[in-house]
Amino acid sequence: MPFHYFEYSFLFLPAVIAVYFLLTGRGHRTLAQAWLLLCSLLFYVYLSPLYLPLLLLSIAVNFALGKAVTPGAATRTPFSRKAMAGIGIVFNVALLGYFKYSDFFIQNFNSLFGKNFELLKILAPLGISYYTFLQVAFLVDSYRGKVRENGLLPYALFVAFFPKIIQGPIALQAEIVPQLNDPGRARFDPGNFARGLLFFSLGLVKKLAIADNLAVWANQGYDHAAALMLFEAWFTMLAFCFQLYFDFSGYSDMAIGAGLMLNIRIPDNFNSPYKSLSMQDLWRRWHITLGRFLRDYVYIPLGGNRVGPVRTYANIMVTFLIGGFWHGAAWTFVLWGAMNGLGLVVHRFWNRMGMRMGRFPAWLITFLYWNITLVMWRATNPGDAAKVYRGLLGLDGVMLPVSLKKLPLISSMGVTFGPWLANLGHKQEHYIYLIAASAALCFFFKNSQELAEKLKPTVAWSLFVALMLGIGIVHMTRVSEFIYANF
């Protein structure tokens, strides 16, 4: 029952909201939380029925450990608080490592030592990367004494809350549980519902009308074309760049929207990242909650920038190698993380040397470099990435439409003319306009958060929300999945 299915939008979500506010309106806040938890678990079972026991085990163990590591805890154990926190982190990382990375390590061990150990072929539980990171953060925050409200029911709901269990955002316990326990959020709020509906409708359009259409070219270029000529490679790269943004930010918008309808504010995950002027700026705007986790729970504990420049650069690289590997059990993700870490190291070194550049070249270099890193992210193996990189440089040929053949300057440059997008399937030139429109939306228009802040109870805004919702509903007939759903 993904967000963009009819069953979710017109049956599950309305029923959850209606019963929740019916219960809270009569003063049954605990029962209302239990209702949300039950619905969240049913939502998870619908998507990943085999792994509900694992999710419940993870919640129970981390809740107990969180109690044990809190300063002044009455829980008695033979271990110190620090040791218990370490045990909890190892437990979470071990679960993630076994279910998500076992085959990766076995494959590489076999290749390195010439062995032939059989792969486990484990299907990774949906959302394990997300609920692992948020519970690691919970344990660390508990150890630091930052957790104030920590009942089992609100904690379980915080972890399993259906809008964010599969793809995040990676919220902190202190951001969600106090809202669940706040009596002021117990009644239906028309303003929150309207903003939530706006977020949800924008997310539907982003995912179904934009990302899924861009996926046609991106999939053809990466997965099916044997080689890519210059313009084919550039269109393939740009198609995936915008597909990924609209897919993932679309999901985040729908998660935020569903939360707002229940008076629960899930943290923002995107803030116009393609307007960034540096890789550091981009990572403050892209997958914000992941960047925050990596900064606060990996980079700063490693020493952050409080050490010398060489150690700082090493800390950045280690942080992004972990971030890259978190995305998937493949060397392409590790290389993608390394490329991002290198981009931030170069940016920091550039600033340390006191060098500056104008806004436009800074934006252009950042955007192009991000695209180049995403080639490695999207490719299923380094060979596929090399295919796209070769095409970007024109090493597999340059072809233009026959209509340009009459231009003598171009004809004399060794360019061939013909079906210039043949390796991307049919000559579907409307995808060029879709890429251009996607770029315009990312570069020049307000993002979802900015639109939601301006929402007013007017006819014009009502028509806009209705239009977005209508466009999304029309596209619901397609079968598709979110890119990050398997992470």
Short mmCIF file of C-alpha atoms in Angstrom, two decimals:
data_model
loop_
_atom_site.label_atom_id
_atom_site.label_comp_id
_atom_site.label_asym_id
_atom_site.label_seq_id
_atom_site.Cartn_x
_atom_site.Cartn_y
_atom_site.Cartn_z
CA MET A 1 0.00 0.00 0.00
CA PRO A 2 2.48 2.68 -1.10
CA PHE A 3 1.54 6.33 -0.78
CA HIS A 4 0.59 6.69 -4.42
CA TYR A 5 -1.95 3.84 -4.43
CA PHE A 6 -5.72 4.42 -4.40
CA GLU A 7 -6.09 2.20 -1.34
CA TYR A 8 -3.77 4.40 0.69
CA SER A 9 -5.09 7.79 -0.43
CA PHE A 10 -8.83 7.05 -0.35
CA LEU A 11 -9.24 4.27 2.22
CA PHE A 12 -6.34 3.85 4.62
CA LEU A 13 -5.33 7.47 5.27
CA PRO A 14 -8.88 8.89 5.64
CA ALA A 15 -9.82 6.06 8.01
CA VAL A 16 -6.70 6.58 10.12
CA ILE A 17 -7.33 10.32 10.41
CA ALA A 18 -11.05 10.00 11.15
CA VAL A 19 -10.71 7.42 13.93
CA TYR A 20 -7.66 9.17 15.42
CA PHE A 21 -9.46 12.49 15.91
CA LEU A 22 -12.62 10.74 17.02
CA LEU A 23 -10.59 9.20 19.85
CA THR A 24 -8.57 12.29 20.74
CA GLY A 25 -11.69 14.46 20.62
CA ARG A 26 -13.20 12.28 23.37
CA GLY A 27 -10.06 12.48 25.49
CA HIS A 28 -8.72 8.99 24.66
CA ARG A 29 -5.16 10.08 23.79
CA THR A 30 -3.54 6.78 24.78
CA LEU A 31 -6.09 4.83 22.77
CA ALA A 32 -5.52 7.20 19.84
CA GLN A 33 -1.78 6.51 19.97
CA ALA A 34 -2.49 2.79 20.08
CA TRP A 35 -4.70 3.21 17.02
CA LEU A 36 -1.92 4.98 15.12
CA LEU A 37 0.56 2.29 16.13
CA LEU A 38 -1.80 -0.48 15.02
CA CYS A 39 -2.37 1.23 11.68
CA SER A 40 1.38 1.78 11.26
CA LEU A 41 2.08 -1.90 11.90
CA LEU A 42 -0.66 -2.93 9.47
CA PHE A 43 0.84 -0.57 6.90
CA TYR A 44 4.25 -2.22 7.41
CA VAL A 45 2.79 -5.73 7.27
CA TYR A 46 1.10 -4.89 3.97
CA LEU A 47 4.49 -3.97 2.48
CA SER A 48 6.82 -6.34 4.32
CA PRO A 49 4.87 -9.06 6.18
CA LEU A 50 7.83 -11.34 6.94
CA TYR A 51 9.80 -8.77 8.88
CA LEU A 52 7.29 -7.39 11.37
CA PRO A 53 8.82 -9.51 14.18
CA LEU A 54 12.23 -8.00 13.40
CA LEU A 55 10.83 -4.48 13.62
CA LEU A 56 9.12 -5.26 16.94
CA LEU A 57 12.31 -6.85 18.30
CA SER A 58 14.31 -3.80 17.29
CA ILE A 59 11.82 -1.48 19.00
CA ALA A 60 11.75 -3.54 22.22
CA VAL A 61 15.53 -3.90 22.52
CA ASN A 62 16.27 -0.27 21.77
CA PHE A 63 13.58 0.99 24.13
CA ALA A 64 14.99 -1.13 26.97
CA LEU A 65 18.55 -0.05 26.21
CA GLY A 66 17.44 3.57 26.00
CA LYS A 67 16.07 3.29 29.53
CA ALA A 68 19.30 1.66 30.72
CA VAL A 69 21.68 4.28 29.31
CA THR A 70 19.76 7.37 30.44
CA PRO A 71 21.66 9.33 33.14
CA GLY A 72 20.34 8.42 36.58
CA ALA A 73 18.49 5.36 35.25
CA ALA A 74 17.19 2.99 37.93
CA THR A 75 17.83 -0.02 35.66
CA ARG A 76 20.59 -2.19 37.09
CA THR A 77 22.98 -3.99 34.75
CA PRO A 78 26.50 -5.37 35.14
CA PHE A 79 27.65 -2.91 32.48
CA SER A 80 28.23 0.83 32.54
CA ARG A 81 25.93 3.21 30.69
CA LYS A 82 28.62 3.74 28.06
CA ALA A 83 29.04 -0.01 27.57
CA MET A 84 25.27 -0.47 27.26
CA ALA A 85 25.10 2.30 24.65
CA GLY A 86 27.90 0.56 22.75
CA ILE A 87 26.05 -2.75 22.95
CA GLY A 88 22.95 -1.07 21.56
CA ILE A 89 24.81 0.48 18.63
CA VAL A 90 26.48 -2.86 17.84
CA PHE A 91 23.09 -4.58 18.00
CA ASN A 92 21.58 -2.15 15.50
CA VAL A 93 24.55 -2.19 13.14
CA ALA A 94 24.69 -6.00 13.32
CA LEU A 95 21.02 -6.30 12.33
CA LEU A 96 21.52 -3.91 9.45
CA GLY A 97 24.73 -5.62 8.40
CA TYR A 98 23.25 -9.12 8.42
CA PHE A 99 20.03 -8.37 6.58
CA LYS A 100 21.36 -5.82 4.10
CA TYR A 101 25.05 -6.52 3.55
CA SER A 102 25.66 -10.25 4.11
CA ASP A 103 25.75 -11.17 0.42
CA PHE A 104 27.94 -8.16 -0.38
CA PHE A 105 30.57 -9.28 2.11
CA ILE A 106 30.34 -12.92 1.01
CA GLN A 107 30.72 -11.97 -2.67
CA ASN A 108 33.76 -9.84 -1.97
CA PHE A 109 35.30 -12.46 0.32
CA ASN A 110 34.84 -15.08 -2.40
CA SER A 111 36.41 -12.83 -5.02
CA LEU A 112 39.33 -11.83 -2.80
CA PHE A 113 40.26 -15.30 -1.54
CA GLY A 114 38.99 -17.48 -4.37
CA LYS A 115 36.33 -19.13 -2.24
CA ASN A 116 32.83 -20.23 -3.20
CA PHE A 117 30.67 -19.67 -0.13
CA GLU A 118 26.98 -19.72 -0.97
CA LEU A 119 25.10 -16.44 -0.84
CA LEU A 120 22.36 -16.12 1.76
CA LYS A 121 20.04 -14.29 -0.67
CA ILE A 122 18.30 -12.39 2.11
CA LEU A 123 15.65 -9.90 1.08
CA ALA A 124 16.41 -6.79 3.10
CA PRO A 125 13.50 -5.70 5.33
CA LEU A 126 11.86 -2.52 4.10
CA GLY A 127 12.89 0.55 6.06
CA ILE A 128 15.67 -1.16 8.03
CA SER A 129 18.21 1.49 7.07
CA TYR A 130 15.91 4.22 8.36
CA TYR A 131 14.68 2.69 11.59
CA THR A 132 18.23 1.56 12.39
CA PHE A 133 19.66 5.08 12.09
CA LEU A 134 16.85 6.75 14.03
CA GLN A 135 17.23 4.24 16.87
CA VAL A 136 21.00 4.67 16.96
CA ALA A 137 20.33 8.39 17.31
CA PHE A 138 17.82 7.63 20.08
CA LEU A 139 20.37 5.59 22.03
CA VAL A 140 23.02 8.28 21.72
CA ASP A 141 20.55 11.00 22.72
CA SER A 142 19.40 8.88 25.67
CA TYR A 143 23.00 8.45 26.80
CA ARG A 144 23.54 12.21 26.50
CA GLY A 145 20.44 12.90 28.59
CA LYS A 146 18.52 14.57 25.77
CA VAL A 147 15.48 12.26 25.91
CA ARG A 148 12.77 13.55 28.23
CA GLU A 149 9.53 11.75 27.29
CA ASN A 150 10.01 8.05 26.76
CA GLY A 151 6.98 5.80 27.20
CA LEU A 152 6.90 2.51 25.30
CA LEU A 153 3.75 3.28 23.31
CA PRO A 154 4.84 6.70 21.97
CA TYR A 155 8.34 5.34 21.35
CA ALA A 156 7.03 2.39 19.32
CA LEU A 157 4.81 4.79 17.39
CA PHE A 158 7.76 7.12 16.81
CA VAL A 159 9.74 4.27 15.22
CA ALA A 160 6.91 2.63 13.27
CA PHE A 161 4.91 5.76 12.31
CA PHE A 162 3.58 4.84 8.87
CA PRO A 163 4.38 8.04 6.92
CA LYS A 164 8.13 7.68 7.56
CA ILE A 165 8.83 4.01 8.35
CA ILE A 166 9.85 3.05 4.80
CA GLN A 167 11.83 6.04 3.53
CA GLY A 168 12.16 8.51 6.36
CA PRO A 169 12.70 11.36 6.97
CA ILE A 170 15.02 10.25 9.78
CA ALA A 171 13.26 12.10 12.59
CA LEU A 172 14.60 12.30 16.14
CA GLN A 173 12.69 11.05 19.15
CA ALA A 174 12.60 14.57 20.59
CA GLU A 175 10.92 15.81 17.41
CA ILE A 176 8.02 13.35 17.36
CA VAL A 177 7.20 12.00 20.84
CA PRO A 178 6.54 15.41 22.48
CA GLN A 179 4.07 16.13 19.67
CA LEU A 180 2.30 12.83 20.29
CA ASN A 181 1.97 13.70 23.97
CA ASP A 182 0.94 17.33 23.44
CA PRO A 183 -2.73 17.87 24.42
CA GLY A 184 -2.81 20.96 22.19
CA ARG A 185 -2.49 18.71 19.12
CA ALA A 186 -5.36 16.45 20.08
CA ARG A 187 -8.06 18.22 18.08
CA PHE A 188 -8.53 18.35 14.34
CA ASP A 189 -6.81 21.44 12.90
CA PRO A 190 -8.21 22.64 9.54
CA GLY A 191 -5.07 24.69 8.85
CA ASN A 192 -2.76 21.73 9.38
CA PHE A 193 -5.06 19.53 7.32
CA ALA A 194 -5.04 22.03 4.43
CA ARG A 195 -1.25 22.32 4.50
CA GLY A 196 -0.97 18.54 4.74
CA LEU A 197 -3.23 18.12 1.74
CA LEU A 198 -1.09 20.60 -0.19
CA PHE A 199 2.09 18.70 0.67
CA PHE A 200 0.46 15.39 -0.20
CA SER A 201 -0.88 16.60 -3.56
CA LEU A 202 2.46 18.17 -4.52
CA GLY A 203 4.19 14.91 -3.63
CA LEU A 204 1.83 12.94 -5.85
CA VAL A 205 2.53 15.23 -8.81
CA LYS A 206 6.28 15.12 -8.22
CA LYS A 207 6.32 11.35 -8.09
CA LEU A 208 3.72 10.27 -10.62
CA ALA A 209 3.63 13.07 -13.20
CA ILE A 210 7.32 14.00 -13.23
CA ALA A 211 9.63 11.36 -11.72
CA ASP A 212 7.94 8.34 -13.29
CA ASN A 213 8.00 9.93 -16.74
CA LEU A 214 11.66 10.89 -16.44
CA ALA A 215 12.39 7.30 -15.39
CA VAL A 216 11.66 6.11 -18.95
CA TRP A 217 14.73 7.84 -20.36
CA ALA A 218 16.91 7.23 -17.32
CA ASN A 219 16.16 3.49 -17.28
CA GLN A 220 16.68 3.15 -21.01
CA GLY A 221 20.02 4.93 -20.89
CA TYR A 222 21.41 3.14 -17.84
CA ASP A 223 19.89 -0.33 -18.11
CA HIS A 224 19.28 -1.06 -21.79
CA ALA A 225 21.45 1.02 -24.11
CA ALA A 226 24.70 -0.70 -25.06
CA ALA A 227 26.38 2.66 -25.67
CA LEU A 228 25.42 6.31 -25.45
CA MET A 229 26.38 9.13 -27.75
CA LEU A 230 27.04 12.62 -26.42
CA PHE A 231 23.52 14.03 -26.16
CA GLU A 232 22.02 10.69 -25.17
CA ALA A 233 24.40 10.49 -22.23
CA TRP A 234 23.68 14.04 -21.10
CA PHE A 235 19.93 13.52 -21.31
CA THR A 236 20.26 10.21 -19.45
CA MET A 237 22.27 11.85 -16.67
CA LEU A 238 19.91 14.82 -16.34
CA ALA A 239 16.80 12.64 -16.53
CA PHE A 240 17.95 10.61 -13.53
CA CYS A 241 19.12 13.68 -11.63
CA PHE A 242 15.64 15.20 -11.77
CA GLN A 243 13.90 11.82 -11.43
CA LEU A 244 15.69 11.14 -8.16
CA TYR A 245 14.88 14.57 -6.76
CA PHE A 246 11.20 14.55 -7.67
CA ASP A 247 10.81 10.92 -6.60
CA PHE A 248 12.40 11.27 -3.19
CA SER A 249 11.22 14.78 -2.39
CA GLY A 250 7.77 13.70 -3.58
CA TYR A 251 7.76 10.88 -1.03
CA SER A 252 9.00 13.26 1.68
CA ASP A 253 6.22 15.72 0.83
CA MET A 254 3.61 12.98 1.10
CA ALA A 255 5.08 11.84 4.43
CA ILE A 256 5.04 15.40 5.78
CA GLY A 257 1.53 15.87 4.43
CA ALA A 258 0.15 12.75 6.11
CA GLY A 259 1.81 13.76 9.37
CA LEU A 260 0.38 17.28 9.23
CA MET A 261 -3.13 15.95 8.71
CA LEU A 262 -2.62 14.24 12.10
CA ASN A 263 -1.07 17.41 13.63
CA ILE A 264 2.38 15.80 13.64
CA ARG A 265 5.15 17.84 12.01
CA ILE A 266 7.74 15.56 10.42
CA PRO A 267 11.03 17.39 9.73
CA ASP A 268 11.71 18.73 6.25
CA ASN A 269 14.00 16.65 4.08
CA PHE A 270 14.65 18.90 1.07
CA ASN A 271 15.17 22.63 0.62
CA SER A 272 15.73 23.36 -3.09
CA PRO A 273 19.05 21.47 -3.24
CA TYR A 274 19.61 22.23 -6.93
CA LYS A 275 19.98 25.92 -6.08
CA SER A 276 23.08 25.13 -4.02
CA LEU A 277 26.35 27.01 -4.54
CA SER A 278 28.66 24.33 -3.10
CA MET A 279 28.64 20.65 -2.20
CA GLN A 280 28.48 21.62 1.45
CA ASP A 281 25.44 23.78 0.74
CA LEU A 282 23.87 20.95 -1.29
CA TRP A 283 24.20 18.50 1.58
CA ARG A 284 22.52 20.99 3.88
CA ARG A 285 19.57 21.00 1.49
CA TRP A 286 19.48 17.38 0.20
CA HIS A 287 18.15 14.54 2.36
CA ILE A 288 18.49 16.93 5.28
CA THR A 289 17.75 14.41 8.00
CA LEU A 290 20.38 11.97 6.74
CA GLY A 291 22.94 14.78 6.49
CA ARG A 292 22.08 15.80 10.05
CA PHE A 293 22.50 12.23 11.29
CA LEU A 294 25.88 11.85 9.59
CA ARG A 295 27.02 15.20 10.98
CA ASP A 296 25.82 14.76 14.56
CA TYR A 297 26.36 11.03 15.08
CA VAL A 298 29.37 10.28 12.86
CA TYR A 299 31.31 13.39 11.79
CA ILE A 300 31.29 15.30 15.10
CA PRO A 301 32.08 12.21 17.26
CA LEU A 302 35.05 11.56 14.94
CA GLY A 303 36.33 15.01 15.82
CA GLY A 304 34.59 17.07 13.17
CA ASN A 305 36.54 20.19 12.30
CA ARG A 306 37.94 20.59 15.82
CA VAL A 307 41.11 18.77 14.77
CA GLY A 308 43.73 19.76 12.20
CA PRO A 309 42.88 20.16 8.50
CA VAL A 310 44.19 16.73 7.48
CA ARG A 311 42.14 14.98 10.20
CA THR A 312 39.13 17.08 9.25
CA TYR A 313 39.43 15.98 5.61
CA ALA A 314 39.76 12.36 6.76
CA ASN A 315 36.66 12.74 8.96
CA ILE A 316 34.69 14.08 6.00
CA MET A 317 35.76 11.17 3.81
CA VAL A 318 34.94 8.55 6.46
CA THR A 319 31.53 10.15 7.08
CA PHE A 320 30.61 10.09 3.41
CA LEU A 321 31.95 6.59 2.85
CA ILE A 322 29.58 5.46 5.61
CA GLY A 323 26.78 7.52 4.07
CA GLY A 324 27.42 6.02 0.65
CA PHE A 325 27.53 2.46 1.94
CA TRP A 326 24.33 3.06 3.93
CA HIS A 327 22.54 3.63 0.62
CA GLY A 328 23.23 0.18 -0.74
CA ALA A 329 25.38 -2.96 -0.68
CA ALA A 330 27.42 -2.19 -3.79
CA TRP A 331 30.77 -0.62 -4.59
CA THR A 332 29.02 1.97 -6.74
CA PHE A 333 27.45 3.45 -3.60
CA VAL A 334 30.81 3.44 -1.82
CA LEU A 335 32.37 5.25 -4.77
CA TRP A 336 29.45 7.70 -4.82
CA GLY A 337 30.05 8.44 -1.14
CA ALA A 338 33.76 8.93 -1.80
CA MET A 339 33.03 11.34 -4.66
CA ASN A 340 30.75 13.39 -2.42
CA GLY A 341 33.30 13.40 0.37
CA LEU A 342 35.96 14.53 -2.08
CA GLY A 343 33.69 17.34 -3.25
CA LEU A 344 33.31 18.62 0.31
CA VAL A 345 37.05 18.29 0.98
CA VAL A 346 37.85 20.36 -2.11
CA HIS A 347 35.27 22.96 -1.09
CA ARG A 348 36.72 23.22 2.42
CA PHE A 349 40.29 23.46 1.06
CA TRP A 350 39.15 26.12 -1.45
CA ASN A 351 37.68 28.22 1.37
CA ARG A 352 40.73 27.67 3.57
CA MET A 353 42.92 29.09 0.83
CA GLY A 354 40.68 32.16 0.73
CA MET A 355 39.60 31.59 -2.87
CA ARG A 356 36.20 32.71 -4.15
CA MET A 357 34.13 32.56 -7.32
CA GLY A 358 30.91 34.12 -8.60
CA ARG A 359 27.49 32.71 -7.82
CA PHE A 360 26.77 31.36 -11.30
CA PRO A 361 30.03 29.40 -11.77
CA ALA A 362 29.72 28.13 -8.18
CA TRP A 363 26.18 26.91 -8.89
CA LEU A 364 27.11 25.41 -12.27
CA ILE A 365 30.13 23.51 -10.94
CA THR A 366 28.12 22.22 -7.96
CA PHE A 367 25.21 21.06 -10.10
CA LEU A 368 27.41 19.39 -12.71
CA TYR A 369 29.57 17.66 -10.11
CA TRP A 370 26.46 16.40 -8.30
CA ASN A 371 25.19 14.98 -11.58
CA ILE A 372 28.51 13.26 -12.19
CA THR A 373 28.35 11.63 -8.75
CA LEU A 374 24.77 10.47 -9.39
CA VAL A 375 25.95 8.51 -12.42
CA MET A 376 27.80 6.26 -10.00
CA TRP A 377 24.78 6.18 -7.66
CA ARG A 378 22.42 5.03 -10.42
CA ALA A 379 24.68 2.63 -12.27
CA THR A 380 24.25 -1.03 -11.30
CA ASN A 381 27.99 -1.57 -11.71
CA PRO A 382 31.10 0.48 -12.57
CA GLY A 383 30.84 -0.66 -16.20
CA ASP A 384 27.45 1.00 -16.62
CA ALA A 385 28.84 4.15 -15.03
CA ALA A 386 31.77 4.07 -17.46
CA LYS A 387 29.31 3.80 -20.36
CA VAL A 388 27.62 7.03 -19.30
CA TYR A 389 30.90 8.82 -18.58
CA ARG A 390 32.20 7.87 -22.02
CA GLY A 391 29.05 9.24 -23.58
CA LEU A 392 29.29 12.50 -21.65
CA LEU A 393 32.71 13.05 -23.24
CA GLY A 394 31.47 12.11 -26.70
CA LEU A 395 33.81 9.11 -26.90
CA ASP A 396 31.10 6.95 -28.45
CA GLY A 397 30.09 9.48 -31.06
CA VAL A 398 28.23 12.74 -31.52
CA MET A 399 25.02 12.83 -33.52
CA LEU A 400 22.55 15.64 -34.18
CA PRO A 401 19.13 15.78 -35.86
CA VAL A 402 19.14 15.71 -39.66
CA SER A 403 17.44 19.11 -39.63
CA LEU A 404 20.72 20.68 -38.51
CA LYS A 405 22.77 19.17 -41.33
CA LYS A 406 22.42 22.29 -43.44
CA LEU A 407 24.43 24.31 -40.93
CA PRO A 408 27.94 24.32 -42.47
CA LEU A 409 29.81 25.09 -39.25
CA ILE A 410 28.40 22.03 -37.50
CA SER A 411 28.84 19.79 -40.54
CA SER A 412 32.54 20.58 -40.70
CA MET A 413 33.18 19.50 -37.10
CA GLY A 414 32.90 15.76 -37.72
CA VAL A 415 29.41 15.49 -36.29
CA THR A 416 27.10 12.88 -37.80
CA PHE A 417 23.39 13.40 -38.41
CA GLY A 418 20.53 11.01 -37.95
CA PRO A 419 18.39 9.51 -35.15
CA TRP A 420 20.32 11.35 -32.42
CA LEU A 421 18.35 9.83 -29.51
CA ALA A 422 17.94 6.32 -30.91
CA ASN A 423 19.63 4.61 -27.95
CA LEU A 424 17.01 6.11 -25.65
CA GLY A 425 14.20 4.36 -27.48
CA HIS A 426 11.84 6.11 -29.83
CA LYS A 427 12.43 9.71 -30.71
CA GLN A 428 10.41 10.94 -27.74
CA GLU A 429 11.46 14.56 -27.85
CA HIS A 430 8.76 15.54 -25.36
CA TYR A 431 11.13 14.20 -22.70
CA ILE A 432 13.46 17.08 -23.55
CA TYR A 433 10.68 19.47 -22.62
CA LEU A 434 10.01 17.52 -19.43
CA ILE A 435 13.68 17.78 -18.44
CA ALA A 436 13.61 21.52 -19.20
CA ALA A 437 10.42 21.94 -17.15
CA SER A 438 11.94 19.95 -14.28
CA ALA A 439 15.01 22.16 -14.34
CA ALA A 440 12.87 25.29 -14.29
CA LEU A 441 10.89 24.01 -11.29
CA CYS A 442 14.09 23.21 -9.39
CA PHE A 443 16.02 26.37 -10.27
CA PHE A 444 13.43 29.14 -10.28
CA PHE A 445 10.26 28.15 -8.41
CA LYS A 446 9.40 27.94 -4.73
CA ASN A 447 9.66 24.56 -3.08
CA SER A 448 6.90 22.74 -1.21
CA GLN A 449 7.77 24.24 2.18
CA GLU A 450 7.71 27.76 0.79
CA LEU A 451 4.36 27.15 -0.91
CA ALA A 452 2.87 25.69 2.27
CA GLU A 453 3.92 28.76 4.26
CA LYS A 454 1.97 30.98 1.85
CA LEU A 455 -1.16 28.83 1.81
CA LYS A 456 -4.29 30.89 2.44
CA PRO A 457 -7.98 29.91 2.69
CA THR A 458 -8.84 31.42 -0.69
CA VAL A 459 -10.55 30.17 -3.82
CA ALA A 460 -7.32 30.45 -5.81
CA TRP A 461 -5.38 28.26 -3.36
CA SER A 462 -8.24 25.77 -3.20
CA LEU A 463 -8.24 25.47 -6.98
CA PHE A 464 -4.45 25.04 -7.01
CA VAL A 465 -4.56 22.22 -4.45
CA ALA A 466 -7.47 20.59 -6.29
CA LEU A 467 -5.55 20.80 -9.56
CA MET A 468 -2.43 19.20 -8.06
CA LEU A 469 -4.49 16.48 -6.43
CA GLY A 470 -6.36 15.85 -9.66
CA ILE A 471 -3.16 15.53 -11.67
CA GLY A 472 -1.80 13.09 -9.12
CA ILE A 473 -4.97 10.99 -9.09
CA VAL A 474 -5.02 10.77 -12.90
CA HIS A 475 -1.53 9.26 -12.81
CA MET A 476 -2.32 6.72 -10.07
CA THR A 477 -3.18 4.05 -12.63
CA ARG A 478 0.50 3.39 -13.31
CA VAL A 479 2.47 0.73 -11.48
CA SER A 480 5.61 2.23 -9.97
CA GLU A 481 7.74 2.26 -6.84
CA PHE A 482 9.80 4.84 -5.01
CA ILE A 483 13.53 4.74 -5.67
CA TYR A 484 14.43 4.84 -1.97
CA ALA A 485 11.85 2.19 -0.98
CA ASN A 486 14.49 -0.56 -0.97
CA PHE A 487 17.05 1.29 1.12
#
